[in-house]
Short mmCIF file of C-alpha atoms in Angstrom, two decimals:
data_model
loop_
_atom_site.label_atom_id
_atom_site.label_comp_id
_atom_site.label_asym_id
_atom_site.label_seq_id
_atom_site.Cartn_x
_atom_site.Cartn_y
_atom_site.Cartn_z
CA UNK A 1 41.76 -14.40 -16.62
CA UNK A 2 39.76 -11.85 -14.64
CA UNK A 3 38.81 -12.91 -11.24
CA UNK A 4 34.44 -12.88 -12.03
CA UNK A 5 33.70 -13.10 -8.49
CA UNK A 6 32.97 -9.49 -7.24
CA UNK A 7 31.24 -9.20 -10.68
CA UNK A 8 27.63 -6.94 -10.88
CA UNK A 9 26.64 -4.82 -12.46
CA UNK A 10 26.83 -0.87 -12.29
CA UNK A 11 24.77 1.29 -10.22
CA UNK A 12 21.68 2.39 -11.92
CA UNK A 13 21.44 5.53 -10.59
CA UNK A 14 23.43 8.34 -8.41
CA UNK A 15 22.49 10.82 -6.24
CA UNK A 16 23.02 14.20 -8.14
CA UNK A 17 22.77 12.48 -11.50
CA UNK A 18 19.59 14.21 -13.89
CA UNK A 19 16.64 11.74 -13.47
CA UNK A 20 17.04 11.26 -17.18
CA UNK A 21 20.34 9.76 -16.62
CA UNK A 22 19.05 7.01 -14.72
CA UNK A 23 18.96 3.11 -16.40
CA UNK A 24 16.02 1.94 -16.96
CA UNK A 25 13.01 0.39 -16.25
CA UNK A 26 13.84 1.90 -12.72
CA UNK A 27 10.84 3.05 -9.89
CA UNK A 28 11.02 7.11 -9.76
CA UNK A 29 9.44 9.38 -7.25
CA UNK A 30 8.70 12.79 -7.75
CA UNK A 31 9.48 13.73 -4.10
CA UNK A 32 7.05 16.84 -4.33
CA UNK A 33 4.35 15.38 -5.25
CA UNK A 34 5.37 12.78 -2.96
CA UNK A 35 5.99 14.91 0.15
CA UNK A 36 2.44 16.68 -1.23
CA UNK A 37 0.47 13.69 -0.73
CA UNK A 38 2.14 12.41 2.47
CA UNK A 39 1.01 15.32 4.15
CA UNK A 40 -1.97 15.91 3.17
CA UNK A 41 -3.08 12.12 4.28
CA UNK A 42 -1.40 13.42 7.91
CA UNK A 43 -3.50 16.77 8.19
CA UNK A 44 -6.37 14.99 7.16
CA UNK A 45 -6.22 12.73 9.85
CA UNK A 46 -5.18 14.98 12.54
CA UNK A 47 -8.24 17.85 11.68
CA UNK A 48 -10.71 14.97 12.13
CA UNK A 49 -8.76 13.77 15.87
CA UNK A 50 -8.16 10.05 13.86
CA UNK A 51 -5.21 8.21 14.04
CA UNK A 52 -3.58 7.59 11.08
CA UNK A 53 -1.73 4.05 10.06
CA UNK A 54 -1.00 3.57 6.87
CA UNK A 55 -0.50 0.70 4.74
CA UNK A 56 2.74 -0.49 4.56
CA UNK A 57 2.03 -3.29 1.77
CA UNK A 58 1.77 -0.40 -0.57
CA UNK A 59 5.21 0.49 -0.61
CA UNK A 60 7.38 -1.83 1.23
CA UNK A 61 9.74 0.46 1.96
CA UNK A 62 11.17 1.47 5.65
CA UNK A 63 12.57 5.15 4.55
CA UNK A 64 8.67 5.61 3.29
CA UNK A 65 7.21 4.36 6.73
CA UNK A 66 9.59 6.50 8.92
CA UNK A 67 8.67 9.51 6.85
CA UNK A 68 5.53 8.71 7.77
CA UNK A 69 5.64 8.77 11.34
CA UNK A 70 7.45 11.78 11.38
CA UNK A 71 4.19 13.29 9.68
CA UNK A 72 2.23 11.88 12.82
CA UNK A 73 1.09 8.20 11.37
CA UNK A 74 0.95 6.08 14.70
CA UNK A 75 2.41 2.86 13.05
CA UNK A 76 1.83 1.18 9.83
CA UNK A 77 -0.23 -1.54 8.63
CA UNK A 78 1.47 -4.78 7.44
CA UNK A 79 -0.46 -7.74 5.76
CA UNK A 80 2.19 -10.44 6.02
CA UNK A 81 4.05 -11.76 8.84
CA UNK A 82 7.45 -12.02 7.83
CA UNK A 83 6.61 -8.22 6.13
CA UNK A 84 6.53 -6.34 9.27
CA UNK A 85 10.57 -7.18 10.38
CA UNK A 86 12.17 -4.94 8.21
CA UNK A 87 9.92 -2.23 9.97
CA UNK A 88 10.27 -3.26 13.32
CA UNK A 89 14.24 -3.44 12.72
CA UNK A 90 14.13 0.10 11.43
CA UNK A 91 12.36 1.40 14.36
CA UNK A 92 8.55 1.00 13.41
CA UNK A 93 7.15 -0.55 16.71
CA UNK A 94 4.05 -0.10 16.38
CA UNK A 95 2.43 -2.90 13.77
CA UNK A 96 -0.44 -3.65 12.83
CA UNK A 97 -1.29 -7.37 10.54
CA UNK A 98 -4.46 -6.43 9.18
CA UNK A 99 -5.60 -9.89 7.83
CA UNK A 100 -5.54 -13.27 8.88
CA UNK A 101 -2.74 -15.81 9.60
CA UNK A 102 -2.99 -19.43 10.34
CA UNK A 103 0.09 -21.87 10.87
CA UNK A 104 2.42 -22.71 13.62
CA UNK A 105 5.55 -20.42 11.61
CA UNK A 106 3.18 -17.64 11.47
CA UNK A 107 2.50 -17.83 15.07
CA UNK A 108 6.24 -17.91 15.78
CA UNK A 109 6.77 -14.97 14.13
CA UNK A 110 3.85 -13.34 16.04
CA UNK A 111 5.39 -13.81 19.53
CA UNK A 112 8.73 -13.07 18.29
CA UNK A 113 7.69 -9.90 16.82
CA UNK A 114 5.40 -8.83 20.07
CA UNK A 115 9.01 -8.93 22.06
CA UNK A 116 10.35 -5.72 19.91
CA UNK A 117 7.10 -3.88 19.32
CA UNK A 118 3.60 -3.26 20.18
CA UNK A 119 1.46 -6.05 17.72
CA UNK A 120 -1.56 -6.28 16.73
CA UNK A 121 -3.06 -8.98 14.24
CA UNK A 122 -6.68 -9.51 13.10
CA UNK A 123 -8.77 -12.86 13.60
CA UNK A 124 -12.12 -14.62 11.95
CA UNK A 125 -11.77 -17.82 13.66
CA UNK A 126 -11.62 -19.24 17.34
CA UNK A 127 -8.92 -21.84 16.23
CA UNK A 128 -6.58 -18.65 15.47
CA UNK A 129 -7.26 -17.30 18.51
CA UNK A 130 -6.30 -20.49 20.42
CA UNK A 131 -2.96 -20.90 18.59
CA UNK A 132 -1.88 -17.77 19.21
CA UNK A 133 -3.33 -17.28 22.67
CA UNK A 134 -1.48 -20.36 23.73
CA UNK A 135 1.82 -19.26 22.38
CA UNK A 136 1.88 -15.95 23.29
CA UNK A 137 0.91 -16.84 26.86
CA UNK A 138 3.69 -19.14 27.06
CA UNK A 139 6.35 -17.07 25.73
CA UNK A 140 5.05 -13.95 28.13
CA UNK A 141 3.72 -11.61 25.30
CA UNK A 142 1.17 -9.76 24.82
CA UNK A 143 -0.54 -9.25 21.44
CA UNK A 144 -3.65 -7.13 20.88
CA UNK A 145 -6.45 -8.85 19.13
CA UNK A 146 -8.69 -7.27 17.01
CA UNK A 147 -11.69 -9.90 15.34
CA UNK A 148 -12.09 -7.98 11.74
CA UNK A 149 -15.76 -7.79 10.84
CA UNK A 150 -17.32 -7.85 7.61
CA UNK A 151 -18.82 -4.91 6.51
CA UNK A 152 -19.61 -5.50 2.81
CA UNK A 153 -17.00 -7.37 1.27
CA UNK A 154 -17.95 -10.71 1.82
CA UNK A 155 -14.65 -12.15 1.98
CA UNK A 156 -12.49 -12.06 5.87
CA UNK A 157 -14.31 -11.41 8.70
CA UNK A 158 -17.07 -12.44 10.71
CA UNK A 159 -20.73 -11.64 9.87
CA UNK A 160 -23.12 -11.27 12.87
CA UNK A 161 -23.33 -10.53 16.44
CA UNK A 162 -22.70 -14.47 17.96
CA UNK A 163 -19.84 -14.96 15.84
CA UNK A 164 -17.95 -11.66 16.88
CA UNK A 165 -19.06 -12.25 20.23
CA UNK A 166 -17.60 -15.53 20.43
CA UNK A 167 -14.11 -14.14 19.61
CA UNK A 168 -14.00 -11.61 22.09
CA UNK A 169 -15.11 -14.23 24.43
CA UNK A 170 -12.09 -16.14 23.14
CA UNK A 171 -9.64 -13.86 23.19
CA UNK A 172 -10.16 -13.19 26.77
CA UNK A 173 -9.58 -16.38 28.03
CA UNK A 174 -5.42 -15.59 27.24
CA UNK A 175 -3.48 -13.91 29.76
CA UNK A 176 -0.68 -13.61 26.18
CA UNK A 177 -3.84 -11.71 24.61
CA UNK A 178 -5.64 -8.74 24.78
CA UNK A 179 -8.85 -7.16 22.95
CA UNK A 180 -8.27 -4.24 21.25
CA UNK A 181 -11.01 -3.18 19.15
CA UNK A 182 -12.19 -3.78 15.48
CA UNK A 183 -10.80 -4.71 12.03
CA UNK A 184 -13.71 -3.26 9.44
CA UNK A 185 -12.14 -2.46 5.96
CA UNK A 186 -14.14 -3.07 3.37
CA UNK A 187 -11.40 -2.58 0.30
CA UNK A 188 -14.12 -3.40 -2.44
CA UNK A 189 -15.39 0.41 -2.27
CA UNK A 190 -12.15 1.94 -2.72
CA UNK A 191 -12.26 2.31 -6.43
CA UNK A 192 -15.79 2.70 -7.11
CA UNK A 193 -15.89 4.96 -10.35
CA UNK A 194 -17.83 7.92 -8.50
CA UNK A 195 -17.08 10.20 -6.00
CA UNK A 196 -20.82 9.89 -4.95
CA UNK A 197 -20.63 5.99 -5.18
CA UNK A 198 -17.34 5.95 -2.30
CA UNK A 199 -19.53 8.40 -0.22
CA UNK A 200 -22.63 6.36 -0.39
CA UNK A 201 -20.72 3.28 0.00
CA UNK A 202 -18.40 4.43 2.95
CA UNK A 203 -21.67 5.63 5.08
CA UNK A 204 -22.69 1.92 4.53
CA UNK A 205 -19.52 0.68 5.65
CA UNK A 206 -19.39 3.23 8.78
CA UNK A 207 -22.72 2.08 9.50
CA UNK A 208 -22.35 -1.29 9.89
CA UNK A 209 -18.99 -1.37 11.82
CA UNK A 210 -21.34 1.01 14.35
CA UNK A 211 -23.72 -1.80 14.64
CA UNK A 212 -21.12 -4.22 15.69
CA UNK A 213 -19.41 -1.61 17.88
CA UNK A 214 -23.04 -0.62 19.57
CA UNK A 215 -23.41 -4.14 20.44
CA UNK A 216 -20.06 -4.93 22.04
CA UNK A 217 -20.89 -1.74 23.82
CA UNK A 218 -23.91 -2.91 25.14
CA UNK A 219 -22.25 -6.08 26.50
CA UNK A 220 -19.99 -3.81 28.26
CA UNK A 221 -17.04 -4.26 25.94
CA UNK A 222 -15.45 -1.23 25.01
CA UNK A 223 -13.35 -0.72 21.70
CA UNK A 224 -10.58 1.07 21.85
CA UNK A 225 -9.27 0.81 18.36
CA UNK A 226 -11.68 0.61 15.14
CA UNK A 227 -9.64 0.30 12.07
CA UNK A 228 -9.98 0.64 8.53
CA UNK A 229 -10.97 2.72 5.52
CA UNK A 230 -8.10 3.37 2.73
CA UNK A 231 -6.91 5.62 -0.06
CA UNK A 232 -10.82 5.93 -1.83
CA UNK A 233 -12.77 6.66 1.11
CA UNK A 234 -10.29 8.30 3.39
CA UNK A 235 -12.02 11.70 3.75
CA UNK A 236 -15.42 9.99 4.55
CA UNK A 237 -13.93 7.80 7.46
CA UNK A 238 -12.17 10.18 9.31
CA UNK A 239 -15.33 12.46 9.40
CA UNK A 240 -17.81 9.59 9.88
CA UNK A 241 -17.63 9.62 13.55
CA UNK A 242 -16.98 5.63 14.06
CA UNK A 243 -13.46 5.27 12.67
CA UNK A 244 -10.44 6.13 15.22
CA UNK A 245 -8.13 4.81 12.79
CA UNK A 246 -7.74 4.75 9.19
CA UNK A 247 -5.44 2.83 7.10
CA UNK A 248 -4.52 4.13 3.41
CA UNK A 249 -1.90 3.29 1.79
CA UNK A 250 -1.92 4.09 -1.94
CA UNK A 251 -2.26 7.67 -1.42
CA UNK A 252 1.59 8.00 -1.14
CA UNK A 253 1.55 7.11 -5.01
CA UNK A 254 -1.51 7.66 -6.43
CA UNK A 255 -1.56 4.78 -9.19
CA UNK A 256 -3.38 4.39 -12.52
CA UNK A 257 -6.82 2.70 -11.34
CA UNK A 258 -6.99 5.34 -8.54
CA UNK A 259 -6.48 8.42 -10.73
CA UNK A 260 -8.98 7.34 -13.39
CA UNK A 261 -12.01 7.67 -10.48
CA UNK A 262 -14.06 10.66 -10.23
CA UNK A 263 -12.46 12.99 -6.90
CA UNK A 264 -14.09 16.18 -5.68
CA UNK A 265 -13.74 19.19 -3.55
CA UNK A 266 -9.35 18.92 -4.71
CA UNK A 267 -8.65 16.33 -2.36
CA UNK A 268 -7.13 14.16 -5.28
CA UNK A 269 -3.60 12.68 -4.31
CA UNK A 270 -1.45 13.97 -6.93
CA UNK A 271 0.90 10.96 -9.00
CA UNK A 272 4.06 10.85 -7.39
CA UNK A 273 4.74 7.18 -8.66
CA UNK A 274 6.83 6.72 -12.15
CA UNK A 275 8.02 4.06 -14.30
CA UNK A 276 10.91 5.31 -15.88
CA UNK A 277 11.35 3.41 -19.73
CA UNK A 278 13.42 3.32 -22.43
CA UNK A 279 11.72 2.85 -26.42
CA UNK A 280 14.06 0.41 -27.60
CA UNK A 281 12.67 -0.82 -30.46
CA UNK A 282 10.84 0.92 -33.73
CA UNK A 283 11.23 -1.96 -36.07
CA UNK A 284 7.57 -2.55 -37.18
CA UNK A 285 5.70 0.18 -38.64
CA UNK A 286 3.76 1.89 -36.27
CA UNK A 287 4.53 -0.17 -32.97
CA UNK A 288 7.31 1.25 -30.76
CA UNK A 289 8.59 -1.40 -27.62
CA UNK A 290 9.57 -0.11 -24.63
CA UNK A 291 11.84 -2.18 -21.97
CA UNK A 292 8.49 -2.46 -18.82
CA UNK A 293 6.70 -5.78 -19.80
CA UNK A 294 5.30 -7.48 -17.18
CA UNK A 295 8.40 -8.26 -15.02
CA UNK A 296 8.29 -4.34 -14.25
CA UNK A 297 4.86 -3.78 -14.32
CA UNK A 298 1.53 -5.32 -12.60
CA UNK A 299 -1.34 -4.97 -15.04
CA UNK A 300 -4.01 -6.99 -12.66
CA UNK A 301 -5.88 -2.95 -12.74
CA UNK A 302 -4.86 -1.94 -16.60
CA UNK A 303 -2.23 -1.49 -18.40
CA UNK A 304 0.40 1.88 -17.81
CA UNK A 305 -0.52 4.71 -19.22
CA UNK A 306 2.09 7.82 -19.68
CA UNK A 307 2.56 10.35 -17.60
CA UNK A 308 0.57 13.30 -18.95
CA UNK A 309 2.97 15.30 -21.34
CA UNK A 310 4.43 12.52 -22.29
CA UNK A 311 4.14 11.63 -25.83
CA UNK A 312 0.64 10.67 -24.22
CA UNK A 313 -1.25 12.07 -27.45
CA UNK A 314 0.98 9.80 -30.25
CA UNK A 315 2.20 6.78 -28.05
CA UNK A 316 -0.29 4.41 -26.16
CA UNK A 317 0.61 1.14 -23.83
CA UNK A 318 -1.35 -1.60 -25.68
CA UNK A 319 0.10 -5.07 -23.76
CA UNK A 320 2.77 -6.21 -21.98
CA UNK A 321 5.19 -9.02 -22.65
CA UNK A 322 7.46 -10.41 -20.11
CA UNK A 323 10.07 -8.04 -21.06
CA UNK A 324 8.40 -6.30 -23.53
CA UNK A 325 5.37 -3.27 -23.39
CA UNK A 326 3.77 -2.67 -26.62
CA UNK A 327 3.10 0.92 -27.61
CA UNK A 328 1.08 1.70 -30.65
CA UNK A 329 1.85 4.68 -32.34
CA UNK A 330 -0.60 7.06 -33.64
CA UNK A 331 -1.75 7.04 -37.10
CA UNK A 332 0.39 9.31 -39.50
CA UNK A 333 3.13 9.70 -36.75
CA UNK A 334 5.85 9.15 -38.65
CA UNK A 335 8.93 9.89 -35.43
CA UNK A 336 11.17 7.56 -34.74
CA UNK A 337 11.05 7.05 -30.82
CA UNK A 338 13.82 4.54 -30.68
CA UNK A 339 15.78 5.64 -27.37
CA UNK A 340 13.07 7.65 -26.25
CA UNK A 341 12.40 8.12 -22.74
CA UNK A 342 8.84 7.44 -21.19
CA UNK A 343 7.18 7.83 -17.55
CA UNK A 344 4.82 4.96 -16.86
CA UNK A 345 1.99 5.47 -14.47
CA UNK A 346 0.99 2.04 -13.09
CA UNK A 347 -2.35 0.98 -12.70
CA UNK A 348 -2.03 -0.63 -9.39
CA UNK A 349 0.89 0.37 -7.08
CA UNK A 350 1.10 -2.32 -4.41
CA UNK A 351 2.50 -5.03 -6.53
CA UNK A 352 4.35 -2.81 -9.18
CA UNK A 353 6.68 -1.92 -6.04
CA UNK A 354 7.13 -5.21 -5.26
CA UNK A 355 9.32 -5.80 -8.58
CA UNK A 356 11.79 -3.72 -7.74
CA UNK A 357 14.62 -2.65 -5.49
CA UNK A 358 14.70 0.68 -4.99
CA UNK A 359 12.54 3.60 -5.59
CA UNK A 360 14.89 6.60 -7.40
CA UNK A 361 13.69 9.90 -5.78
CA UNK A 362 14.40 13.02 -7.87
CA UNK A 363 13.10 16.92 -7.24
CA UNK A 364 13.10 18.86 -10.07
CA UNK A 365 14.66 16.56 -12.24
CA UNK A 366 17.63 15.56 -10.05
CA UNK A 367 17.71 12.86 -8.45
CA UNK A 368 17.92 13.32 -4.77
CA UNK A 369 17.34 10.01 -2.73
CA UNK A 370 17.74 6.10 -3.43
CA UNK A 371 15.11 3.84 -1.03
CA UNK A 372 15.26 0.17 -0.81
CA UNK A 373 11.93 -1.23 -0.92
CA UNK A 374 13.29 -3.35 1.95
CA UNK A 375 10.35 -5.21 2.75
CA UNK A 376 9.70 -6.58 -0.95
CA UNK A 377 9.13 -10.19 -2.02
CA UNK A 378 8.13 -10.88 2.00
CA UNK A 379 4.92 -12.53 1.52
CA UNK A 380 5.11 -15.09 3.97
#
């Protein structure tokens, strides 16, 4: 009897190996377009004199956040707690955790975190302030503190002048504490059908962080950081004159739900983010199953749809089963697809990366890198 213990399975891909070659479902990235987008985000910052920190929780992935900096990003964003170590152990030390936490494990990773790197973390509430203020003074930290505002989204955030007030107040009563500045991302806006509608809505946005900021000002409080904005509005924050930082993340990718809005003026991240499938089933008339149900694909903003070229004209995603993803077949197609190979563009990116393991990065057609998505299934 074979000893089963060293047991797994093959590698699913190689470096060198044609992208076609690789077993699927497997996460592919088309490193131009990739590379394309990355730097684009970077320029775009740096013309407007805006720091740039993207979103981490869109990717996961260290390799991906180092490439960033070396582009000029000044950190990343995380959204978790326990998502921001793999980033600090790779060398990312400058995080930001742009939502809320509450809990004494959350604080614990806080402080421990704030010894290795330069922290910042967002609150709403003067009991988060005092939990953290108290064990961060203790343990001889310091952690930045930025109160997020809200600016339209009605759902973190304070709303009005005596609440924010009362957390700067807060905040300053911590030697283990410092203000930094403002939190004001307002994600609702980010996929608003119209190029017109982000523009309209982003001014809005911009306007009322300026409010809050004009009134802190006022009081004699200055903000050094004001932080926000994302993938949809990106090129109306950095030129709205209130933003120093923004904070995209999906641009990297550019997902399904993103590339169905309206862009102008050819600033539109191109896809760089593939679901590489397998047709392997063509049993029932006029129904071919791929192997990217739901386990390999989040459908929370639509279902995939293929990459263009891609049979896109006879086969169409219609639902996904846990293991399964329907495809109807166009009427009088009479092809067998069985073993066929698809591209899947997902319609949201952030949690389709967190089903996986690696992304598979291939230039012209080769595949040329293998990521871990190190920071995946860290939600805590």
């Amino acid at each position: 009897m074979k000893d089963v213990s060293a047991l797994k399975p093959p590698s699913f891909a190689r470096i060198g190996d044609p992208i076609s070659q690789v077993s699927t479902p497997a996460l592919v990235l088309d490193l131009d377009a990739f590379d394309a987008n990355t730097r684009r985000m970077a320029e775009l910052a740096r013309r407007h004199g805006v720091a740039l920190r993207p979103h981490a929780k869109a990717h996961k992935s260290t390799a991906i956040a180092l490439r960033q900096l070396e582009l000029g990003a000044v950190g990343v964003c995380c959204q978790k707690m326990s998502e921001a170590y793999p980033f600090v152990a790779k060398g990312v030390l400058s995080i930001h955790i742009s939502n809320e936490f509450v809990g004494a494990d959350k604080v614990a990773m806080a402080v421990e975190l704030a010894g290795y790197a330069r922290l910042s973390v967002c609150v709403d509430h003067p009991a988060q302030v005092d939990a953290l203020g108290l064990a961060a003074t203790q343990a001889g930290v310091v952690i930045t503190v930025l109160p997020e505002v809200d600016i339209g989204q009605g759902r973190c955030g304070v709303k009005g002048n005596d609440a924010l007030v009362a957390l700067v107040d807060r905040i300053a009563r911590y030697a283990g504490l410092r203000f930094g500045g403002l939190q004001a991302y307002h994600g609702g806006i980010q996929h608003l059908a119209t190029w017109e509608q982000r523009k309209e809505a982003a001014g809005s946005a911009a306007h009322a962080t300026a409010q809050y900021v004009q009134f802190l000002a006022a009081r004699g409080i200055r903000c050094d950081v004001i932080t926000g904005g994302g993938t949809g509005t990106a090129e109306f924050d950095v030129a709205s004159g209130v933003y120093t930082e923004i904070q995209p993340g999906s641009y990297v990718f550019m997902d399904g739900d993103y590339g169905s809005r309206d862009w102008l003026g050819g600033w539109k991240p191109a896809h760089s983010l593939f679901i590489a499938s397998t047709v392997m089933s063509t049993a029932k008339p006029g129904l071919a199953v791929c192997d990217v149900g739901l386990k390999g694909v989040a459908v929370d903003s639509g279902l995939p749809v293929l990459r263009p070229g891609d049979h896109g004209d006879q086969l169409q995603y219609k639902a996904a089963n846990d293991e399964h993803g329907i495809l109807q077949v166009a009427a009088g197609d009479t092809q067998d697809y069985l073993g066929a190979r698809l591209y899947l563009i997902p319609g949201h990116c952030d949690p389709t990366a967190n089903l996986y393991q690696q992304y598979v990065g291939y230039r012209r057609d080769v595949v040329e890198s293998i990521w871990e998505i190190d920071a995946r299934g860290l939600s805590q």
